[in-house]
Amino acid sequence: MKKRSDSDGKLLLITIDGPAGAGKTTVSRMLSDRLGYKYIDTGALYRGVAWEAKKAGISHDDDAGLEKLCGSLRLEFVRDTNGLHLFSNNSDINGEIRTQEMSMLASSVSARPVVRKYLLILQRELGKGKGAVFEGRDMGTVVFPDADIKFYLNASVKIRAIRRYNELSDKKDSSTLEEIERDIRRRDENDSTRALAPLKPAEEAIKIDSTDLNVESVVNLMISHVQKHLMH
Ligand code: DC
């Protein structure tokens, strides 16, 4: 695939939305590498807010407290060979935000309008200049409605739970497969039924089901769509 330096100077903004465990992060990283783009894991930003709220003793439904917290936060990404690290006010909090507890808390704070408003501005700022792959829940529907290419990545609940389980057991999280599947179902329900920016495919999104596809196949499929787009 052409790198950004030789893709006729046309930098794209690509969005990948979908539920937890569909493979968005791995796919985004590989797709961005193939294109020479940056990638932004927007779920990490919601996790960062959740982590800081917990640390400050702010409840997930305390809008005034969350608003004040967001006003004082500085969330930044630093990429190294292991992937993307989220820094909050200069501390690397990547390890802390990747737990089941933070998954659920991020889902809860993500339903609060004050949090979405704060992160909407930050995400659009990060998207300036394009040449980026953004993954999340509302990238193609709300944050970047004019994105060049929108993907919606999904997989069965069972396979998503197994993937998450394998990921977490590498990190020594003791959650069982049953607990993870239950939490994934609950998060799917929270994320897709909330009033503001619910999880759903954009009308023009290219839908990919990764239940029976490995990561390479998904990325190759996406690259073929990117190539088609660049030829037009
Ligand atoms: O992608 P993730 O599992 O790290 O996301 C954690 C939570 O953040 C998810 O349950 C819902 C929320 N989220 C969101 O509401 N909008 C996004 N663009 C990304 C994540």
CSV table of C-alpha atoms and ligand atoms in Angstrom, one decimal:
chain,number,residue,atom,x,y,z
A,1,MET,CA,0.0,0.0,0.0
A,2,LYS,CA,1.2,3.5,-0.8
A,3,LYS,CA,2.5,5.5,2.2
A,4,ARG,CA,1.2,8.9,2.8
A,5,SER,CA,4.1,10.5,1.2
A,6,ASP,CA,3.2,9.0,-2.2
A,7,SER,CA,-0.6,8.6,-2.0
A,8,ASP,CA,-0.9,11.7,-4.3
A,9,GLY,CA,-0.8,13.9,-1.2
A,10,LYS,CA,-4.3,12.9,-0.3
A,11,LEU,CA,-4.6,12.2,3.5
A,12,LEU,CA,-7.7,10.5,4.6
A,13,LEU,CA,-9.6,10.5,7.8
A,14,ILE,CA,-10.8,7.0,8.5
A,15,THR,CA,-13.2,6.0,11.2
A,16,ILE,CA,-13.8,2.5,12.7
A,17,ASP,CA,-16.8,2.2,15.0
A,18,GLY,CA,-18.1,-0.9,16.7
A,19,PRO,CA,-18.7,-2.7,20.1
A,20,ALA,CA,-16.2,-3.8,22.7
A,21,GLY,CA,-14.0,-6.6,21.6
A,22,ALA,CA,-14.7,-6.4,17.9
A,23,GLY,CA,-10.9,-5.9,17.2
A,24,LYS,CA,-11.0,-2.2,16.5
A,25,THR,CA,-7.7,-1.3,18.4
A,26,THR,CA,-5.6,-4.0,16.7
A,27,VAL,CA,-7.1,-3.4,13.3
A,28,SER,CA,-6.7,0.4,13.7
A,29,ARG,CA,-3.1,0.1,14.6
A,30,MET,CA,-2.3,-2.2,11.7
A,31,LEU,CA,-4.3,-0.2,9.2
A,32,SER,CA,-2.6,3.1,10.3
A,33,ASP,CA,0.8,1.4,10.1
A,34,ARG,CA,0.1,0.3,6.5
A,35,LEU,CA,-1.0,3.8,5.5
A,36,GLY,CA,1.7,5.7,7.5
A,37,TYR,CA,-1.1,7.4,9.4
A,38,LYS,CA,-1.6,8.0,13.2
A,39,TYR,CA,-4.3,6.2,15.1
A,40,ILE,CA,-6.4,7.4,17.9
A,41,ASP,CA,-8.2,5.0,20.4
A,42,THR,CA,-11.0,7.3,21.6
A,43,GLY,CA,-12.2,4.6,24.1
A,44,ALA,CA,-8.9,5.3,26.0
A,45,LEU,CA,-10.0,9.0,26.4
A,46,TYR,CA,-13.3,7.9,28.1
A,47,ARG,CA,-11.3,5.5,30.2
A,48,GLY,CA,-8.9,8.3,31.2
A,49,VAL,CA,-11.8,10.5,32.3
A,50,ALA,CA,-13.3,7.5,34.3
A,51,TRP,CA,-9.9,6.8,35.9
A,52,GLU,CA,-9.4,10.4,37.0
A,53,ALA,CA,-13.0,10.7,38.2
A,54,LYS,CA,-12.5,7.6,40.4
A,55,LYS,CA,-9.2,8.9,41.7
A,56,ALA,CA,-10.9,12.2,42.6
A,57,GLY,CA,-13.9,10.5,44.2
A,58,ILE,CA,-16.3,11.9,41.6
A,59,SER,CA,-19.4,9.7,40.9
A,60,HIS,CA,-20.1,8.8,37.3
A,61,ASP,CA,-23.4,10.8,37.4
A,62,ASP,CA,-22.1,13.9,39.2
A,63,ASP,CA,-22.2,16.2,36.2
A,64,ALA,CA,-20.9,19.3,38.0
A,65,GLY,CA,-18.0,17.3,39.4
A,66,LEU,CA,-17.2,15.8,36.0
A,67,GLU,CA,-17.4,19.1,34.2
A,68,LYS,CA,-14.9,20.6,36.7
A,69,LEU,CA,-12.7,17.5,36.3
A,70,CYS,CA,-12.7,17.7,32.5
A,71,GLY,CA,-11.7,21.4,32.7
A,72,SER,CA,-8.5,20.5,34.6
A,73,LEU,CA,-7.5,17.4,32.6
A,74,ARG,CA,-4.8,17.2,30.0
A,75,LEU,CA,-5.1,13.9,28.1
A,76,GLU,CA,-2.4,13.1,25.5
A,77,PHE,CA,-1.3,10.1,23.5
A,78,VAL,CA,2.3,9.0,23.1
A,79,ARG,CA,3.0,6.2,20.7
A,80,ASP,CA,5.9,3.7,21.2
A,81,THR,CA,6.7,0.3,19.9
A,82,ASN,CA,4.1,-1.3,22.2
A,83,GLY,CA,1.3,0.9,20.9
A,84,LEU,CA,-0.5,3.9,22.1
A,85,HIS,CA,-0.1,5.2,25.7
A,86,LEU,CA,-2.5,7.6,27.3
A,87,PHE,CA,-1.0,10.3,29.5
A,88,SER,CA,-3.1,12.3,31.9
A,89,ASN,CA,-1.5,15.4,33.3
A,90,ASN,CA,1.9,14.0,32.3
A,91,SER,CA,1.5,10.5,33.9
A,92,ASP,CA,1.3,7.4,31.9
A,93,ILE,CA,-2.1,5.8,32.9
A,94,ASN,CA,-2.3,3.2,30.2
A,95,GLY,CA,-1.9,0.2,32.6
A,96,GLU,CA,-4.5,1.6,35.0
A,97,ILE,CA,-7.3,2.2,32.5
A,98,ARG,CA,-7.3,-1.3,30.9
A,99,THR,CA,-9.2,-3.2,33.6
A,100,GLN,CA,-12.8,-4.5,33.6
A,101,GLU,CA,-13.7,-2.0,36.3
A,102,MET,CA,-12.5,0.9,34.1
A,103,SER,CA,-14.4,-0.6,31.1
A,104,MET,CA,-17.7,-0.4,32.9
A,105,LEU,CA,-16.9,3.0,34.5
A,106,ALA,CA,-15.9,4.5,31.1
A,107,SER,CA,-19.2,3.2,29.7
A,108,SER,CA,-21.1,5.0,32.5
A,109,VAL,CA,-19.2,8.4,32.2
A,110,SER,CA,-19.5,8.2,28.4
A,111,ALA,CA,-23.3,8.7,28.7
A,112,ARG,CA,-22.8,12.1,30.5
A,113,PRO,CA,-23.2,15.0,28.1
A,114,VAL,CA,-20.5,17.1,29.9
A,115,VAL,CA,-17.9,14.4,29.2
A,116,ARG,CA,-18.9,13.9,25.6
A,117,LYS,CA,-18.8,17.6,25.0
A,118,TYR,CA,-15.3,17.9,26.4
A,119,LEU,CA,-14.0,14.9,24.4
A,120,LEU,CA,-15.8,15.9,21.2
A,121,ILE,CA,-13.6,19.1,21.1
A,122,LEU,CA,-10.4,17.2,21.9
A,123,GLN,CA,-11.1,14.5,19.3
A,124,ARG,CA,-11.8,17.0,16.5
A,125,GLU,CA,-8.6,18.8,17.5
A,126,LEU,CA,-6.7,15.5,17.1
A,127,GLY,CA,-8.2,14.9,13.7
A,128,LYS,CA,-7.1,18.2,12.2
A,129,GLY,CA,-4.8,17.5,9.3
A,130,LYS,CA,-6.3,14.1,8.6
A,131,GLY,CA,-3.9,11.2,7.9
A,132,ALA,CA,-5.6,9.4,10.8
A,133,VAL,CA,-7.6,6.3,11.8
A,134,PHE,CA,-10.0,7.0,14.7
A,135,GLU,CA,-11.7,4.2,16.5
A,136,GLY,CA,-14.6,4.4,18.9
A,137,ARG,CA,-18.4,4.3,19.0
A,138,ASP,CA,-19.5,7.5,17.4
A,139,MET,CA,-16.6,8.4,15.1
A,140,GLY,CA,-18.5,8.2,11.9
A,141,THR,CA,-21.9,9.3,13.2
A,142,VAL,CA,-21.1,12.3,15.4
A,143,VAL,CA,-17.4,13.2,15.8
A,144,PHE,CA,-16.4,13.0,12.1
A,145,PRO,CA,-19.6,12.9,10.0
A,146,ASP,CA,-17.5,14.0,7.0
A,147,ALA,CA,-14.9,11.3,7.4
A,148,ASP,CA,-13.5,10.0,4.1
A,149,ILE,CA,-14.1,6.3,4.9
A,150,LYS,CA,-16.3,4.9,7.6
A,151,PHE,CA,-16.1,1.3,8.8
A,152,TYR,CA,-18.3,-0.5,11.3
A,153,LEU,CA,-16.6,-3.6,12.8
A,154,ASN,CA,-18.6,-6.2,14.6
A,155,ALA,CA,-18.3,-9.8,15.8
A,156,SER,CA,-20.5,-12.2,17.8
A,157,VAL,CA,-20.7,-11.6,21.6
A,158,LYS,CA,-19.1,-15.0,22.2
A,159,ILE,CA,-16.0,-14.3,20.1
A,160,ARG,CA,-15.6,-10.8,21.5
A,161,ALA,CA,-15.7,-12.1,25.0
A,162,ILE,CA,-13.0,-14.7,24.2
A,163,ARG,CA,-10.8,-12.1,22.6
A,164,ARG,CA,-11.2,-9.7,25.6
A,165,TYR,CA,-10.5,-12.6,28.0
A,166,ASN,CA,-7.3,-13.5,26.3
A,167,GLU,CA,-6.2,-9.9,26.3
A,168,LEU,CA,-6.9,-9.4,30.0
A,169,SER,CA,-5.4,-12.7,31.1
A,170,ASP,CA,-2.1,-11.5,29.5
A,171,LYS,CA,-2.4,-8.5,31.8
A,172,LYS,CA,-3.1,-10.8,34.8
A,173,ASP,CA,-6.7,-9.6,35.3
A,174,SER,CA,-8.5,-12.4,37.1
A,175,SER,CA,-12.0,-11.9,35.4
A,176,THR,CA,-13.6,-15.1,34.2
A,177,LEU,CA,-14.9,-15.6,30.7
A,178,GLU,CA,-18.5,-15.5,32.0
A,179,GLU,CA,-17.9,-12.2,33.8
A,180,ILE,CA,-16.4,-10.7,30.7
A,181,GLU,CA,-19.2,-11.9,28.5
A,182,ARG,CA,-21.8,-10.5,31.0
A,183,ASP,CA,-20.0,-7.1,31.1
A,184,ILE,CA,-19.7,-7.0,27.3
A,185,ARG,CA,-23.5,-7.5,27.0
A,186,ARG,CA,-24.1,-4.9,29.6
A,187,ARG,CA,-21.8,-2.4,27.8
A,188,ASP,CA,-23.3,-3.1,24.4
A,189,GLU,CA,-26.7,-2.3,26.0
A,190,ASN,CA,-25.4,0.9,27.7
A,191,ASP,CA,-23.5,2.1,24.7
A,192,SER,CA,-26.2,1.5,22.1
A,193,THR,CA,-29.2,2.7,24.1
A,194,ARG,CA,-27.8,5.9,25.6
A,195,ALA,CA,-29.6,9.1,24.4
A,196,LEU,CA,-26.4,10.9,23.3
A,197,ALA,CA,-24.2,9.6,20.4
A,198,PRO,CA,-25.3,5.9,20.8
A,199,LEU,CA,-23.2,3.1,19.2
A,200,LYS,CA,-24.6,2.5,15.7
A,201,PRO,CA,-23.2,2.3,12.2
A,202,ALA,CA,-23.2,5.5,10.2
A,203,GLU,CA,-25.6,5.2,7.2
A,204,GLU,CA,-22.8,5.0,4.7
A,205,ALA,CA,-20.5,2.8,6.9
A,206,ILE,CA,-18.9,-0.3,5.4
A,207,LYS,CA,-19.9,-3.1,7.7
A,208,ILE,CA,-17.4,-5.8,8.4
A,209,ASP,CA,-18.1,-8.9,10.6
A,210,SER,CA,-14.9,-10.2,12.1
A,211,THR,CA,-16.3,-13.3,13.8
A,212,ASP,CA,-14.7,-15.6,11.3
A,213,LEU,CA,-11.9,-13.3,10.0
A,214,ASN,CA,-8.4,-12.9,11.4
A,215,VAL,CA,-6.9,-9.5,11.9
A,216,GLU,CA,-4.9,-9.6,8.7
A,217,SER,CA,-8.0,-10.4,6.6
A,218,VAL,CA,-9.9,-7.5,8.1
A,219,VAL,CA,-7.0,-5.1,7.5
A,220,ASN,CA,-6.6,-6.3,3.9
A,221,LEU,CA,-10.3,-5.8,3.3
A,222,MET,CA,-10.1,-2.3,4.7
A,223,ILE,CA,-7.0,-1.5,2.6
A,224,SER,CA,-8.9,-2.6,-0.6
A,225,HIS,CA,-11.6,-0.1,0.3
A,226,VAL,CA,-9.0,2.6,0.9
A,227,GLN,CA,-7.4,1.8,-2.5
A,228,LYS,CA,-10.7,2.0,-4.2
A,229,HIS,CA,-11.4,5.4,-2.6
A,230,LEU,CA,-8.0,6.8,-3.6
A,231,MET,CA,-8.5,5.8,-7.2
A,232,HIS,CA,-11.7,7.8,-7.5
B,1,DC,O1,-13.4,1.1,23.2
B,1,DC,P1,-13.4,0.9,24.7
B,1,DC,O2,-13.9,-0.4,25.1
B,1,DC,O3,-12.0,1.2,25.3
B,1,DC,O4,-14.4,2.1,25.3
B,1,DC,C1,-14.7,2.2,26.6
B,1,DC,C2,-16.0,2.9,26.8
B,1,DC,O5,-16.0,4.2,26.3
B,1,DC,C3,-17.2,2.2,25.9
B,1,DC,O6,-17.9,1.3,26.7
B,1,DC,C4,-18.1,3.4,25.6
B,1,DC,C5,-17.2,4.6,25.6
B,1,DC,N1,-16.9,5.2,24.3
B,1,DC,C6,-17.8,6.0,23.7
B,1,DC,O7,-18.8,6.3,24.3
B,1,DC,N2,-17.5,6.6,22.6
B,1,DC,C7,-16.3,6.4,21.9
B,1,DC,N3,-16.1,7.0,20.8
B,1,DC,C8,-15.4,5.5,22.5
B,1,DC,C9,-15.7,4.9,23.7
